[in-house]
Short mmCIF file of C-alpha atoms in Angstrom, two decimals:
data_model
loop_
_atom_site.label_atom_id
_atom_site.label_comp_id
_atom_site.label_asym_id
_atom_site.label_seq_id
_atom_site.Cartn_x
_atom_site.Cartn_y
_atom_site.Cartn_z
CA ASP R 27 65.26 86.75 -23.74
CA THR R 28 65.13 89.11 -20.81
CA GLY R 29 64.26 92.35 -22.57
CA VAL R 30 66.10 95.19 -24.27
CA SER R 31 69.78 95.37 -23.34
CA GLN R 32 71.94 98.45 -23.60
CA ASP R 33 75.68 98.66 -23.21
CA PRO R 34 77.43 100.37 -21.55
CA ARG R 35 75.22 101.56 -18.69
CA HIS R 36 77.42 104.56 -18.07
CA LYS R 37 80.00 106.32 -20.19
CA ILE R 38 82.19 109.26 -19.25
CA THR R 39 84.14 110.80 -22.09
CA LYS R 40 86.16 113.89 -22.78
CA ARG R 41 84.79 116.50 -25.11
CA GLY R 42 85.80 115.81 -28.68
CA GLN R 43 86.01 112.04 -28.30
CA ASN R 44 83.81 109.59 -30.18
CA VAL R 45 81.51 107.21 -28.35
CA THR R 46 79.45 104.23 -29.46
CA PHE R 47 76.51 102.65 -27.68
CA ARG R 48 74.94 99.29 -28.37
CA CYS R 49 71.36 98.11 -28.11
CA ASP R 50 70.17 94.51 -28.29
CA PRO R 51 66.38 94.44 -28.78
CA ILE R 52 63.96 91.69 -27.87
CA SER R 53 64.74 89.04 -30.46
CA GLU R 54 61.35 88.84 -32.15
CA HIS R 55 60.96 92.62 -32.40
CA ASN R 56 61.65 94.06 -35.83
CA ARG R 57 61.33 97.73 -34.81
CA LEU R 58 64.05 99.52 -32.87
CA TYR R 59 64.04 103.10 -31.61
CA TRP R 60 66.62 105.46 -30.14
CA TYR R 61 65.71 108.30 -27.78
CA ARG R 62 67.61 110.91 -25.82
CA GLN R 63 66.45 112.03 -22.40
CA THR R 64 67.75 114.94 -20.35
CA LEU R 65 67.06 115.50 -16.68
CA GLY R 66 63.44 116.33 -15.91
CA GLN R 67 62.28 115.81 -19.47
CA GLY R 68 60.54 113.05 -21.34
CA PRO R 69 62.43 111.04 -23.95
CA GLU R 70 63.01 112.77 -27.31
CA PHE R 71 62.89 110.69 -30.48
CA LEU R 72 66.14 110.35 -32.42
CA THR R 73 65.61 107.61 -35.01
CA TYR R 74 63.95 104.29 -35.70
CA PHE R 75 64.57 101.14 -37.71
CA GLN R 76 62.32 98.50 -39.13
CA ASN R 77 64.58 95.50 -39.58
CA GLU R 78 67.81 96.93 -41.04
CA ALA R 79 66.17 99.94 -42.71
CA GLN R 80 66.44 103.30 -40.96
CA LEU R 81 63.01 104.74 -41.68
CA GLU R 82 63.00 108.01 -39.82
CA LYS R 83 65.49 110.45 -38.29
CA SER R 84 64.81 113.42 -36.05
CA ARG R 85 66.32 116.82 -36.68
CA LEU R 86 67.98 116.25 -33.30
CA LEU R 87 70.18 113.70 -35.02
CA SER R 88 72.90 116.04 -36.21
CA ASP R 89 75.70 115.09 -38.58
CA ARG R 90 77.73 113.98 -35.59
CA PHE R 91 75.23 111.24 -34.80
CA SER R 92 74.88 108.03 -36.76
CA ALA R 93 72.89 104.90 -36.07
CA GLU R 94 73.08 101.51 -37.71
CA ARG R 95 71.30 98.20 -37.52
CA PRO R 96 73.28 96.18 -40.04
CA LYS R 97 71.59 92.79 -39.76
CA GLY R 98 68.26 93.86 -38.38
CA SER R 99 69.20 92.66 -34.91
CA PHE R 100 71.36 94.82 -32.61
CA SER R 101 71.89 98.51 -33.25
CA THR R 102 74.67 100.98 -32.54
CA LEU R 103 74.48 104.71 -31.98
CA GLU R 104 77.71 106.63 -32.52
CA ILE R 105 78.36 110.21 -31.51
CA GLN R 106 81.42 111.82 -33.04
CA ARG R 107 83.30 114.79 -31.56
CA THR R 108 81.17 114.78 -28.43
CA GLU R 109 80.07 118.08 -26.89
CA GLN R 110 78.96 118.83 -23.35
CA GLY R 111 75.41 119.25 -24.62
CA ASP R 112 75.41 115.59 -25.62
CA SER R 113 75.36 114.63 -21.94
CA ALA R 114 72.08 112.75 -21.49
CA MET R 115 70.52 109.33 -21.08
CA TYR R 116 70.30 107.48 -24.39
CA LEU R 117 67.41 105.05 -24.44
CA CYS R 118 66.72 102.25 -26.85
CA ALA R 119 63.31 100.63 -27.29
CA SER R 120 62.01 97.82 -29.45
CA SER R 121 58.60 96.66 -30.54
CA PRO R 122 56.89 94.26 -32.89
CA ALA R 123 55.49 95.79 -36.05
CA TYR R 124 51.94 94.52 -35.41
CA ARG R 125 50.12 96.04 -32.42
CA GLU R 126 53.43 97.60 -31.48
CA TYR R 127 52.08 99.27 -28.38
CA TYR R 128 51.59 96.04 -26.48
CA GLY R 129 55.19 95.00 -26.90
CA TYR R 130 56.92 98.38 -26.77
CA THR R 131 59.82 97.90 -24.37
CA PHE R 132 62.56 100.27 -23.28
CA GLY R 133 66.06 99.33 -22.26
CA SER R 134 67.71 100.67 -19.10
CA GLY R 135 69.61 103.29 -21.05
CA THR R 136 73.18 104.48 -21.39
CA ARG R 137 74.07 107.51 -19.29
CA LEU R 138 76.59 109.67 -21.16
CA THR R 139 78.60 112.34 -19.38
CA VAL R 140 80.83 114.57 -21.48
CA VAL R 141 83.48 116.39 -19.45
CA LYS I 15 51.22 120.58 -32.57
CA ASN I 16 50.84 117.36 -30.57
CA GLN I 17 51.35 117.94 -26.86
CA VAL I 18 51.05 116.05 -23.60
CA GLU I 19 50.86 117.99 -20.35
CA GLN I 20 51.16 116.40 -16.95
CA SER I 21 50.32 117.69 -13.51
CA PRO I 22 51.49 118.11 -10.92
CA GLN I 23 55.14 118.43 -11.87
CA SER I 24 56.12 116.91 -8.53
CA LEU I 25 54.34 115.42 -5.56
CA ILE I 26 55.30 114.26 -2.08
CA ILE I 27 53.00 111.91 -0.19
CA LEU I 28 53.20 109.75 2.93
CA GLU I 29 53.50 106.01 2.62
CA GLY I 30 50.13 104.32 2.54
CA LYS I 31 48.31 107.30 1.07
CA ASN I 32 46.64 107.41 -2.35
CA CYS I 33 47.42 109.89 -5.10
CA THR I 34 46.22 110.80 -8.58
CA LEU I 35 48.35 112.08 -11.43
CA GLN I 36 46.86 113.93 -14.38
CA CYS I 37 47.58 113.94 -18.09
CA ASN I 38 45.99 116.19 -20.72
CA TYR I 39 46.79 115.72 -24.37
CA THR I 40 46.24 117.27 -27.75
CA VAL I 41 47.36 114.45 -30.06
CA SER I 42 45.63 113.68 -33.30
CA PRO I 43 44.87 111.15 -34.53
CA PHE I 44 44.70 109.19 -31.28
CA SER I 45 45.72 105.54 -31.11
CA ASN I 46 46.59 104.74 -27.52
CA LEU I 47 47.72 106.26 -24.23
CA ARG I 48 50.37 104.71 -22.01
CA TRP I 49 51.61 105.35 -18.53
CA TYR I 50 55.21 104.52 -17.72
CA LYS I 51 57.10 104.42 -14.44
CA GLN I 52 60.72 105.50 -14.61
CA ASP I 53 63.04 104.98 -11.69
CA THR I 54 66.04 107.30 -11.47
CA GLY I 55 68.74 106.22 -13.89
CA ARG I 56 66.62 103.50 -15.47
CA GLY I 57 64.49 103.17 -18.58
CA PRO I 58 60.69 103.64 -18.51
CA VAL I 59 58.61 100.58 -17.65
CA SER I 60 55.07 100.22 -18.95
CA LEU I 61 52.27 100.33 -16.38
CA THR I 62 49.13 100.54 -18.51
CA ILE I 63 48.12 100.91 -22.13
CA MET I 64 44.66 102.07 -23.20
CA THR I 65 43.20 102.33 -26.66
CA PHE I 66 40.36 104.71 -27.48
CA SER I 67 37.72 102.12 -26.59
CA GLU I 68 39.06 101.53 -23.07
CA ASN I 69 38.32 103.96 -20.28
CA THR I 70 39.99 102.21 -17.38
CA LYS I 71 42.87 99.79 -16.91
CA SER I 72 44.40 98.44 -13.73
CA ASN I 73 47.77 96.98 -12.93
CA GLY I 74 47.95 96.05 -9.28
CA ARG I 75 47.79 99.24 -7.22
CA TYR I 76 47.87 101.37 -10.37
CA THR I 77 44.61 102.32 -12.10
CA ALA I 78 44.54 104.47 -15.20
CA THR I 79 41.47 106.16 -16.64
CA LEU I 80 40.95 107.66 -20.05
CA ASP I 81 38.36 110.15 -21.26
CA ALA I 82 38.88 110.36 -25.00
CA ASP I 83 36.23 113.08 -25.32
CA THR I 84 37.98 115.53 -23.01
CA LYS I 85 41.41 114.13 -23.89
CA GLN I 86 42.33 113.53 -20.29
CA SER I 87 43.82 110.62 -18.43
CA SER I 88 44.65 110.00 -14.81
CA LEU I 89 46.81 107.50 -12.98
CA HIS I 90 45.65 106.59 -9.48
CA ILE I 91 48.07 104.95 -7.10
CA THR I 92 46.54 103.20 -4.12
CA ALA I 93 48.24 102.53 -0.78
CA SER I 94 51.54 104.02 -1.90
CA GLN I 95 54.83 102.38 -1.06
CA LEU I 96 58.34 103.78 -0.84
CA SER I 97 59.16 101.90 -4.05
CA ASP I 98 56.56 103.97 -5.89
CA SER I 99 58.97 106.92 -5.73
CA ALA I 100 59.74 107.55 -9.40
CA SER I 101 58.82 109.66 -12.40
CA TYR I 102 55.50 108.78 -14.05
CA ILE I 103 55.34 109.58 -17.73
CA CYS I 104 52.22 109.83 -19.85
CA VAL I 105 52.73 108.95 -23.51
CA VAL I 106 50.18 109.33 -26.30
CA SER I 107 50.52 107.55 -29.61
CA ALA I 108 49.12 108.69 -32.92
CA GLY I 109 49.57 105.13 -34.22
CA GLY I 110 51.31 103.83 -37.31
CA GLY I 111 54.69 103.10 -35.78
CA GLY I 112 57.78 105.22 -36.05
CA ASN I 113 57.91 108.60 -34.40
CA LYS I 114 54.28 108.76 -33.41
CA LEU I 115 54.75 108.99 -29.64
CA THR I 116 54.33 112.23 -27.75
CA PHE I 117 55.83 112.15 -24.26
CA GLY I 118 54.87 114.22 -21.27
CA THR I 119 57.62 115.56 -19.04
CA GLY I 120 56.50 113.37 -16.16
CA THR I 121 55.32 113.76 -12.59
CA GLN I 122 58.06 113.20 -10.04
CA LEU I 123 56.53 111.30 -7.12
CA LYS I 124 58.25 110.91 -3.79
CA VAL I 125 56.77 108.65 -1.12
CA GLU I 126 58.00 109.33 2.39
CA LEU I 127 57.66 107.56 5.72
#
């Protein structure tokens, strides 16, 4: 296992289209997090899962956003009817539940550009 | 409201020189403080993690300090290299998992010849 994998690395889409991103966490990690990061800012929390349960969602996660982790392994983040303001880097991170800080690992992100 | 403030916002130094980045936080309760390096277009990579009982942690040419009383941390980079050019983000955790991380906006470091 080489870390947290995110796919695709880059996505360009037209406004109004739907997009879906995938995150594969480190296999033994049962916690998975999604963040959004815009230029010059730190990551902003979107949502997190423990196993397959989505335990917390940010107010940033509007009705157009949905995240799933159906079998407690990989996760998907879908954005419906994309808007130009959705253009950002979408980061996934995973961690173990115990002493999560020592294993907290980010993926390389998916860069979304909405044109 | 939990906040993490970093300074300077950006910094340019010559290769081989040392530099120190600052982080002040108002996060309660405090669990741990992390420094991350983020290259352009990549995800953050952990440099150091310090709990409240640790006041210094090194990782190669990177040394982080923590003063839990004044709620300040610094990241010192020794003998800088061109590859150190990146954003350095200070992150403070209130513990307990979930959305307990407060991120700074980062210091953008550029190392020049």
